Tab-separated table of C-alpha atoms and ligand atoms in Angstrom:
chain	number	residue	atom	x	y	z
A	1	UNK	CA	85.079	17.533	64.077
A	2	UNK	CA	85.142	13.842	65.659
A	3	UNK	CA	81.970	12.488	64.624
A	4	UNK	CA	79.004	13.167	62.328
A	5	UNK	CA	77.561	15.825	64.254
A	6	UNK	CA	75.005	16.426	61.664
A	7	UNK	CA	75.226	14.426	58.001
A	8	UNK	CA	71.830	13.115	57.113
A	9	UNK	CA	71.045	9.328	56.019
A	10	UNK	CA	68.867	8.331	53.333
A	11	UNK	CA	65.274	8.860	54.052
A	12	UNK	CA	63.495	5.650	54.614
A	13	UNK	CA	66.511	3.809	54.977
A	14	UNK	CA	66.451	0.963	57.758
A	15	UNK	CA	69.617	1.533	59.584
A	16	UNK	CA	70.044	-2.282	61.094
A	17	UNK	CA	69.833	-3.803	57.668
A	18	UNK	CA	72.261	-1.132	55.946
A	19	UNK	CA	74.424	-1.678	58.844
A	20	UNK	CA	74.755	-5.307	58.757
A	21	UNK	CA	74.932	-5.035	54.749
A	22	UNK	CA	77.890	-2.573	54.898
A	23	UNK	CA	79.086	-4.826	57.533
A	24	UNK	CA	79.335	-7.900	55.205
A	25	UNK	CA	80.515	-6.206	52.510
A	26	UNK	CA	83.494	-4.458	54.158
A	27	UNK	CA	84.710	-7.825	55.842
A	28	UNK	CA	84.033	-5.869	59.298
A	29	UNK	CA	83.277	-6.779	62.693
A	30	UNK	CA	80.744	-4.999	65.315
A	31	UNK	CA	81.871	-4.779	68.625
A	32	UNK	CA	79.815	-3.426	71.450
A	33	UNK	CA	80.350	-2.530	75.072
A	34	UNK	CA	77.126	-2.876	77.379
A	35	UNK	CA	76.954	0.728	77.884
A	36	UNK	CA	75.904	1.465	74.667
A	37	UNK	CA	72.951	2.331	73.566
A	38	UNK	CA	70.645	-1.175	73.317
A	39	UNK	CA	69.599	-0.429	69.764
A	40	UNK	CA	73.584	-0.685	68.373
A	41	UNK	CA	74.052	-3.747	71.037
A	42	UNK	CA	71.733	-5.452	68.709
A	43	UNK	CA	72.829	-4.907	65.503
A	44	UNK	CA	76.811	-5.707	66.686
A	45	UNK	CA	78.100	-9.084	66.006
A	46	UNK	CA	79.606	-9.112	69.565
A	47	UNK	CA	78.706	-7.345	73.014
A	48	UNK	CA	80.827	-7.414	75.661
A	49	UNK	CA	83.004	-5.836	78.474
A	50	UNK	CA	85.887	-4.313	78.230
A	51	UNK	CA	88.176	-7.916	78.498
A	52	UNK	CA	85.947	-9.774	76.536
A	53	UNK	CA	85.672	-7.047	73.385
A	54	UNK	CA	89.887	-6.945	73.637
A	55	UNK	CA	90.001	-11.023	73.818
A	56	UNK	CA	87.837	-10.636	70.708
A	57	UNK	CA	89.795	-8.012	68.991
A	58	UNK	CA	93.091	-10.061	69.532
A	59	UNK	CA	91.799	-12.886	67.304
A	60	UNK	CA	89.727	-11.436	64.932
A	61	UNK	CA	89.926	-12.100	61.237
A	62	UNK	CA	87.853	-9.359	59.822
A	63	UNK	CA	89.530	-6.460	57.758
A	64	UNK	CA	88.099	-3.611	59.959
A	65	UNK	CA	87.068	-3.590	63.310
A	66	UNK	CA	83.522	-0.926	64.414
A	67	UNK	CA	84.197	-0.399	67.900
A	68	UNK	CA	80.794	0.881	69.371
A	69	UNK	CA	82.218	2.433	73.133
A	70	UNK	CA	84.538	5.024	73.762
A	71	UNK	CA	87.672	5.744	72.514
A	72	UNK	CA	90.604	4.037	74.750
A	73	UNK	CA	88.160	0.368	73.671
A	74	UNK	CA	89.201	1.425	70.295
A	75	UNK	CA	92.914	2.486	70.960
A	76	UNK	CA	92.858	-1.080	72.685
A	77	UNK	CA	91.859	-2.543	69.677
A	78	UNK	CA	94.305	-0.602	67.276
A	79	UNK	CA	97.094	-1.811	69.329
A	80	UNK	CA	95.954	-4.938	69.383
A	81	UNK	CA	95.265	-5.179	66.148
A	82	UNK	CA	98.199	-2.674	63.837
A	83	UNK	CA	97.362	-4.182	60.526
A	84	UNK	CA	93.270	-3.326	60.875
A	85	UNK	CA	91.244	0.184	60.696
A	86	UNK	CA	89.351	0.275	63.636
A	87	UNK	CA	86.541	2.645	63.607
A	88	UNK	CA	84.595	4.685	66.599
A	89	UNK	CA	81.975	6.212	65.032
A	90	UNK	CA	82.280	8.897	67.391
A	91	UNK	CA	85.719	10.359	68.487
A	92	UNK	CA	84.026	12.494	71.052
A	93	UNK	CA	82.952	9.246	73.138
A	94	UNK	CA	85.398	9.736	75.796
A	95	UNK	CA	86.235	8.591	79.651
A	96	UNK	CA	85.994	10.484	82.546
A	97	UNK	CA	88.231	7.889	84.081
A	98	UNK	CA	90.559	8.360	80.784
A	99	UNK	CA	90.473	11.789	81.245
A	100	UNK	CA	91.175	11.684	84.892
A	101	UNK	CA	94.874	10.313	84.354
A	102	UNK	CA	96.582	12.257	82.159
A	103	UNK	CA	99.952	10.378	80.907
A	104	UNK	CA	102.230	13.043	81.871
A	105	UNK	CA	100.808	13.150	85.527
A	106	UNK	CA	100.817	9.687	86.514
A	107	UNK	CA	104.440	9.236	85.151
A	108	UNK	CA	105.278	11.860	87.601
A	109	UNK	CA	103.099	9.672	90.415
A	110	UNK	CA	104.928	6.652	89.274
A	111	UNK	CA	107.827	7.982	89.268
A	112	UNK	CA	107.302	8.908	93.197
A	113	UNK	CA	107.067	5.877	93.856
A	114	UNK	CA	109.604	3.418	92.497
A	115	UNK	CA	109.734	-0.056	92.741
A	116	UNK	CA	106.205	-0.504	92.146
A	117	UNK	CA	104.670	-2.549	89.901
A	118	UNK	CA	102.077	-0.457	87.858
A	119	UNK	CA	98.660	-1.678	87.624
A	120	UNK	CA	96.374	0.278	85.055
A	121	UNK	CA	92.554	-0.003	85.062
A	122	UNK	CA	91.706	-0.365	81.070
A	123	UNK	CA	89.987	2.873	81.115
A	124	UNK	CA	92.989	4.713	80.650
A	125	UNK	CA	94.787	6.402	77.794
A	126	UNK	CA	97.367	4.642	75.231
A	127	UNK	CA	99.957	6.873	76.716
A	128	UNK	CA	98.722	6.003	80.265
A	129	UNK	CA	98.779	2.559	79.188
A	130	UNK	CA	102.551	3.148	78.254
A	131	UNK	CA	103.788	3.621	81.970
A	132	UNK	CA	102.057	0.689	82.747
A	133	UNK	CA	103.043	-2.580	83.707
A	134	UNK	CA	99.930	-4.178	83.587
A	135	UNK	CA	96.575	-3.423	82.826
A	136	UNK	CA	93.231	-4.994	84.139
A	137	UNK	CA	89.552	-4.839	83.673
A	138	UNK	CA	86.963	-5.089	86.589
A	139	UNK	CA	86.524	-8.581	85.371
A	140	UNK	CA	89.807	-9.724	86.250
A	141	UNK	CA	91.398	-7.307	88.328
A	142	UNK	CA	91.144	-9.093	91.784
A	143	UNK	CA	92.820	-12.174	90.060
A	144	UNK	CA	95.827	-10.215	88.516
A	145	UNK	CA	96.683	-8.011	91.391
A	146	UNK	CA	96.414	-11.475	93.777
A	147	UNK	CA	98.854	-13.314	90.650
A	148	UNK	CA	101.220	-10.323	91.840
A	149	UNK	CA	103.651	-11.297	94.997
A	150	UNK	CA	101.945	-11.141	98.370
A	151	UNK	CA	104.904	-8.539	99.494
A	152	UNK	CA	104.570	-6.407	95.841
A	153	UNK	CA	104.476	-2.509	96.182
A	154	UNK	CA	101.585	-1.767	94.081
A	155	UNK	CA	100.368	1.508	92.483
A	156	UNK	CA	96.760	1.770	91.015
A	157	UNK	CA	95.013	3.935	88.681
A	158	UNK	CA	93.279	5.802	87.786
A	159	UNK	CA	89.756	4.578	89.965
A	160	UNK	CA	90.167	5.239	93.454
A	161	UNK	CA	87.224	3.235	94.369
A	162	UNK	CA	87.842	0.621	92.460
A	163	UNK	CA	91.532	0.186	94.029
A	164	UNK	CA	90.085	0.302	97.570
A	165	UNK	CA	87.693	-2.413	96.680
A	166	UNK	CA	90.414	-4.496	95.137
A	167	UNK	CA	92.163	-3.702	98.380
A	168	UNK	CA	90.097	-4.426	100.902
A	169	UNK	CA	89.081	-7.869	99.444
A	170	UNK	CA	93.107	-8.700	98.864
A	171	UNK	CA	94.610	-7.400	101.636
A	172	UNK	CA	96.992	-5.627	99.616
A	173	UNK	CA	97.774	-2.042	100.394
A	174	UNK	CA	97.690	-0.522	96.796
A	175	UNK	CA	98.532	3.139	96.356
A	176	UNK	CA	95.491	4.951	94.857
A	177	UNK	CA	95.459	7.293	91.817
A	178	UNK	CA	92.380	9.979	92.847
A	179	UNK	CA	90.165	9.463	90.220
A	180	UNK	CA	86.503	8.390	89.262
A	181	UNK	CA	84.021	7.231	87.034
A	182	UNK	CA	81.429	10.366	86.871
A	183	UNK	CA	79.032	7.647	86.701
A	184	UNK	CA	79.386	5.566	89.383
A	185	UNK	CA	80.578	7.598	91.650
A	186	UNK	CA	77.008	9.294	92.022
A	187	UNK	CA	75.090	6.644	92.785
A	188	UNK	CA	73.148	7.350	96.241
A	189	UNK	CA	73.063	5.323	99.483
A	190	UNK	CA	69.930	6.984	100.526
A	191	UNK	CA	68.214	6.607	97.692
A	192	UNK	CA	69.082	3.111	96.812
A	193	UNK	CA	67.655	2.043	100.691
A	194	UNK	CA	64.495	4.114	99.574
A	195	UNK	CA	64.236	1.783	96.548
A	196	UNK	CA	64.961	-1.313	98.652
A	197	UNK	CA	62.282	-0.402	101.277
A	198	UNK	CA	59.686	-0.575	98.236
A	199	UNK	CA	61.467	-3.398	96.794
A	200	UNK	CA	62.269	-5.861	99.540
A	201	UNK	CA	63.110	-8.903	97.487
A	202	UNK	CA	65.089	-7.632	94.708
A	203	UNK	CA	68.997	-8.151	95.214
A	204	UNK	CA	71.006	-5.084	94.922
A	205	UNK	CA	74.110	-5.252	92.043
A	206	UNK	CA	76.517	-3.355	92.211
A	207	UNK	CA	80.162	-1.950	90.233
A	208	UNK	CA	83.018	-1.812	92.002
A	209	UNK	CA	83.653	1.996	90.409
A	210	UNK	CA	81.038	2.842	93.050
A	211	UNK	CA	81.887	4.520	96.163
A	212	UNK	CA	82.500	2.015	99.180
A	213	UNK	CA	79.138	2.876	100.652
A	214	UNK	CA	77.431	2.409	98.249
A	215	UNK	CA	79.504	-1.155	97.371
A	216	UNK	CA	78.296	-2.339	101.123
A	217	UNK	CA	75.038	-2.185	100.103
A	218	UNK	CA	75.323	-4.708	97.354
A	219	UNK	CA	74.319	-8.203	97.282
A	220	UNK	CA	76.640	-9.105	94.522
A	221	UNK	CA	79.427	-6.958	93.509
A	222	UNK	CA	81.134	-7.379	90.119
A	223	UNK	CA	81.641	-5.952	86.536
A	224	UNK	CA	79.112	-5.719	84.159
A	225	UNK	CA	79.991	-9.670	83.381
A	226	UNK	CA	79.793	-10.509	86.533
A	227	UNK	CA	76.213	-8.957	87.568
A	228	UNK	CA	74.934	-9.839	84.220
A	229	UNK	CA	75.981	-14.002	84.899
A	230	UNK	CA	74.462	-13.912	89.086
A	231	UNK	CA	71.410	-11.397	87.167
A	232	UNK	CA	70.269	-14.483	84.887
A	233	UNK	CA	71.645	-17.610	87.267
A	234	UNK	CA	70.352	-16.537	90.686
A	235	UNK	CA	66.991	-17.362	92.050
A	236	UNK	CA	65.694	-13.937	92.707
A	237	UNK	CA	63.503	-12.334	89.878
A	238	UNK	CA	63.558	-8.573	91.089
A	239	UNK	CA	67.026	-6.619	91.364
A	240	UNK	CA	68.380	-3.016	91.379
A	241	UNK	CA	71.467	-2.467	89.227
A	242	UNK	CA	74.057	0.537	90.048
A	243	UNK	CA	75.993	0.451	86.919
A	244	UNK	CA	75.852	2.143	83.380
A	245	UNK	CA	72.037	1.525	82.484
A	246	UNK	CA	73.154	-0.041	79.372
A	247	UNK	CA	73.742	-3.016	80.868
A	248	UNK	CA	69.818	-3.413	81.723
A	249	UNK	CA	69.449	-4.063	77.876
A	250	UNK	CA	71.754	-7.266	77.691
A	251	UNK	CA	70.172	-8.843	81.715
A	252	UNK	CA	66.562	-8.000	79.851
A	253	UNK	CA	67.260	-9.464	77.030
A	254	UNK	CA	68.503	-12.683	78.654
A	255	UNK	CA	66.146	-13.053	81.471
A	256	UNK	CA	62.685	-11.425	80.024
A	257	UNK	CA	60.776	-12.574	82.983
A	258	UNK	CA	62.973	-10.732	85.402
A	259	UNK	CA	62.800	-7.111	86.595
A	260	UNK	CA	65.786	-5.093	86.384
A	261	UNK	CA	65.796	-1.804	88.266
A	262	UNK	CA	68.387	0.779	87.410
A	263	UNK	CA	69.945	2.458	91.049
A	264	UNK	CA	69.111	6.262	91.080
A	265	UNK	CA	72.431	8.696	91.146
A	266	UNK	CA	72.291	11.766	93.780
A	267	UNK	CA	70.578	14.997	92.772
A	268	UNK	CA	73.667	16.424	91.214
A	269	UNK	CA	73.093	13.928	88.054
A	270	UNK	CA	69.328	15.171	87.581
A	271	UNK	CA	67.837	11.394	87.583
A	272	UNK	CA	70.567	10.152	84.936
A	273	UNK	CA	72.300	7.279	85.293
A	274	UNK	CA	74.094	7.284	81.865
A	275	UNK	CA	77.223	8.004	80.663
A	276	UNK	CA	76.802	10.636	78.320
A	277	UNK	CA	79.795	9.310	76.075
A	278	UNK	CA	78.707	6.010	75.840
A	279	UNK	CA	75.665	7.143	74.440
A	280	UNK	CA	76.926	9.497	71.838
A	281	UNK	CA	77.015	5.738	69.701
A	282	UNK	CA	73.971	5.998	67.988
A	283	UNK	CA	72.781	3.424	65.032
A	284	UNK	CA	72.770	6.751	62.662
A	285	UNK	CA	76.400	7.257	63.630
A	286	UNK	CA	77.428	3.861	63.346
A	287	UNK	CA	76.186	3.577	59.793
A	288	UNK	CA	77.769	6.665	58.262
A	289	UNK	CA	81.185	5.266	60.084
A	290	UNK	CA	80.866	2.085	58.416
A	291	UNK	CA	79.626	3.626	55.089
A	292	UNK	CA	82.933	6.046	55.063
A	293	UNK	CA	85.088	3.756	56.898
A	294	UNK	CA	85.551	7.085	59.406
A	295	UNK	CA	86.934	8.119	62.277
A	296	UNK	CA	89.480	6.200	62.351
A	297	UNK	CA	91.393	5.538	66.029
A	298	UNK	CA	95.002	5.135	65.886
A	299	UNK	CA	97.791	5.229	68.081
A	300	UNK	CA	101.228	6.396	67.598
A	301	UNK	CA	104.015	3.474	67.102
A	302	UNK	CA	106.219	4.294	69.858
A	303	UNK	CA	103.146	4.441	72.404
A	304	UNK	CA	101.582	1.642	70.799
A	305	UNK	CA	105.303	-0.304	71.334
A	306	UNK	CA	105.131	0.436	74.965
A	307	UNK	CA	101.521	0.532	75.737
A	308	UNK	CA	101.234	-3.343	74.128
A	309	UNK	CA	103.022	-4.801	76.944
A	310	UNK	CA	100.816	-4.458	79.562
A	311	UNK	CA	97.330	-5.832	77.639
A	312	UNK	CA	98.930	-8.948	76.331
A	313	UNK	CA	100.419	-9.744	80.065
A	314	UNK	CA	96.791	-9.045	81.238
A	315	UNK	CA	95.457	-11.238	78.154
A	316	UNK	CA	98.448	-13.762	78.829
A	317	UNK	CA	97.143	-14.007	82.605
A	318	UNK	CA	93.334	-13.904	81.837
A	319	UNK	CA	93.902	-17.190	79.606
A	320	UNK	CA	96.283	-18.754	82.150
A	321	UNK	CA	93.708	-17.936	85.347
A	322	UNK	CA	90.631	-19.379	82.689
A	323	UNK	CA	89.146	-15.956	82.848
B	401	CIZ	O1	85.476	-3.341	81.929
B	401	CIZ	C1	84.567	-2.736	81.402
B	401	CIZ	O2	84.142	-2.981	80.304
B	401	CIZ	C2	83.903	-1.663	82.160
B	401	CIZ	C3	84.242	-0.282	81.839
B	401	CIZ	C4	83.012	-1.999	83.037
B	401	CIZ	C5	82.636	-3.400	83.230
B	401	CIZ	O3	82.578	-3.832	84.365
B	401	CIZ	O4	82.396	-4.115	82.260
């Protein structure tokens, strides 16, 4: 068992106070990614991406650390953090990304390809994160792979689409890892020109963990920073977002008077645009972690040695670039 698949709470009990009660008596920190559910976004002292919840992680004071995503944000913050528990309240909240590069597998790819510098989306593994030279989130990986010399041999993973965005707007000839977000990677052309036809005004945002088709469509194209900043500063007041459907939460919250429309996926995803893992977070789940300070993520010292590296050179870079 990875999570509290069925414990009951108190009857009657309100969840947010007991949460933020627990939370102040236990010297702990909330952190939550977008994608989560918008009911534990509100009740977390912090919501972020991934870049900003590790920036936050890496100069924390608290005694434990509630990571409210999926598991490589909290093996992030582990390593980041080896004297603090950090808590997922469900282990079972994984990646497809994650779980497309195994460790073992891209070694062997890296190893094909030598004299590369390694470049690691964050949605990897610890042990992934170990082969790595440097990691990157979608918020800064256009600036890190450009901070990289012009004439660098470059290898990418694990998200394919992501890497041919990041190569077509560098100019850099990255080799691609195959692998995907399940997510993004079924949101539909056709169906997001349907929506624009009946929504002619509204700007289209869209993740770079989409397909290129689908990226060509966009007005603005950027991680979940990124589209929730131009959501709130630009002019329009109507837009249709192809990302996690979490994010609609935070760009609602910030700019009530504006319409946010999330981007239908293809058939194959009957209608759902969430990721499943994100959203096995619930407030319930969140509250029994806190209460018995359970599941705890950690990471192995050796891996955790290695896998350190690369996310303080991409913190080390974000701070010197101002990002
Ligand atoms: O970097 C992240 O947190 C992810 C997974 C998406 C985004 O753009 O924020």
């Amino acid at each position: 068992m990875a999570g509290y698949a069925d414990e009951p709470v108190p009857e009657g009990i309100d969840l947010a106070k007991e949460i933020r009660r627990l939370a102040g008596e236990k010297r702990a920190v909330i952190m939550a990614h977008y994608y989560v559910d918008g009911s534990v976004q509100d009740v977390a002292d912090f919501v972020g991406d991934s870049l900003a919840l590790a920036q936050q992680a890496s100069r924390t004071e608290a005694d434990i650390i509630v990571l409210c995503g999926v598991h490589f944000m909290g093996e992030t913050a582990s390593i980041l953090c080896p004297g603090k528990k950090v808590l997922v309240p469900d282990l079972n909240a994984t990646c497809s990304l994650a779980e497309s590069c195994p460790a073992d597998e891209f070694a062997r790819f890296v190893a094909a390809h030598p004299g590369h510098t390694v470049v690691s989306y964050v949605n990897t593994t610890a042990a992934t994160k170990a082969v790595t030279d440097v990691v990157v989130t979608s918020s800064n990986a256009r600036q890190i792979v450009e901070s990289l010399p012009a004439d660098a041999p470059i290898v990418f993973g694990p998200d394919q689409n992501l890497g041919a965005y990041i190569n077509a707007v560098t100019g850099r000839n990255m080799v691609l890892w195959p692998g995907a977000c399940h997510v993004h990677a079924r949101f539909s052309v056709e169906k997001i020109v349907a929506l624009k036809q009946k929504h002619p005004a509204a700007k289209v945002l869209v993740h770079p963990e989409c397909k290129g088709p689908v990226v060509r469509l966009a007005d603005k194209v950027g991680s979940t920073a990124a589209l929730l900043k131009y959501a709130i500063s630009d002019t329009a007041t109507e837009f249709i977002v192809a990302t996690e459907s979490g994010i609609l939460h935070e760009m609602q919250r910030q700019a009530p008077a504006k319409t946010f429309i999330p981007a239908p996926p293809d058939d194959s995803a009957c209608g759902c645009n969430e990721c499943e893992y994100m959203k096995l977070v619930t407030l319930r789940k969140l509250y029994l972690c806190l209460r018995h300070e359970w599941p705890v993520v950690s990471v192995d010292a050796d891996t955790a040695a290695r896998a350190i590296r690369p996310i303080e050179r991409m913190l080390d870079i974000s701070k010197r670039l101002g990002l």
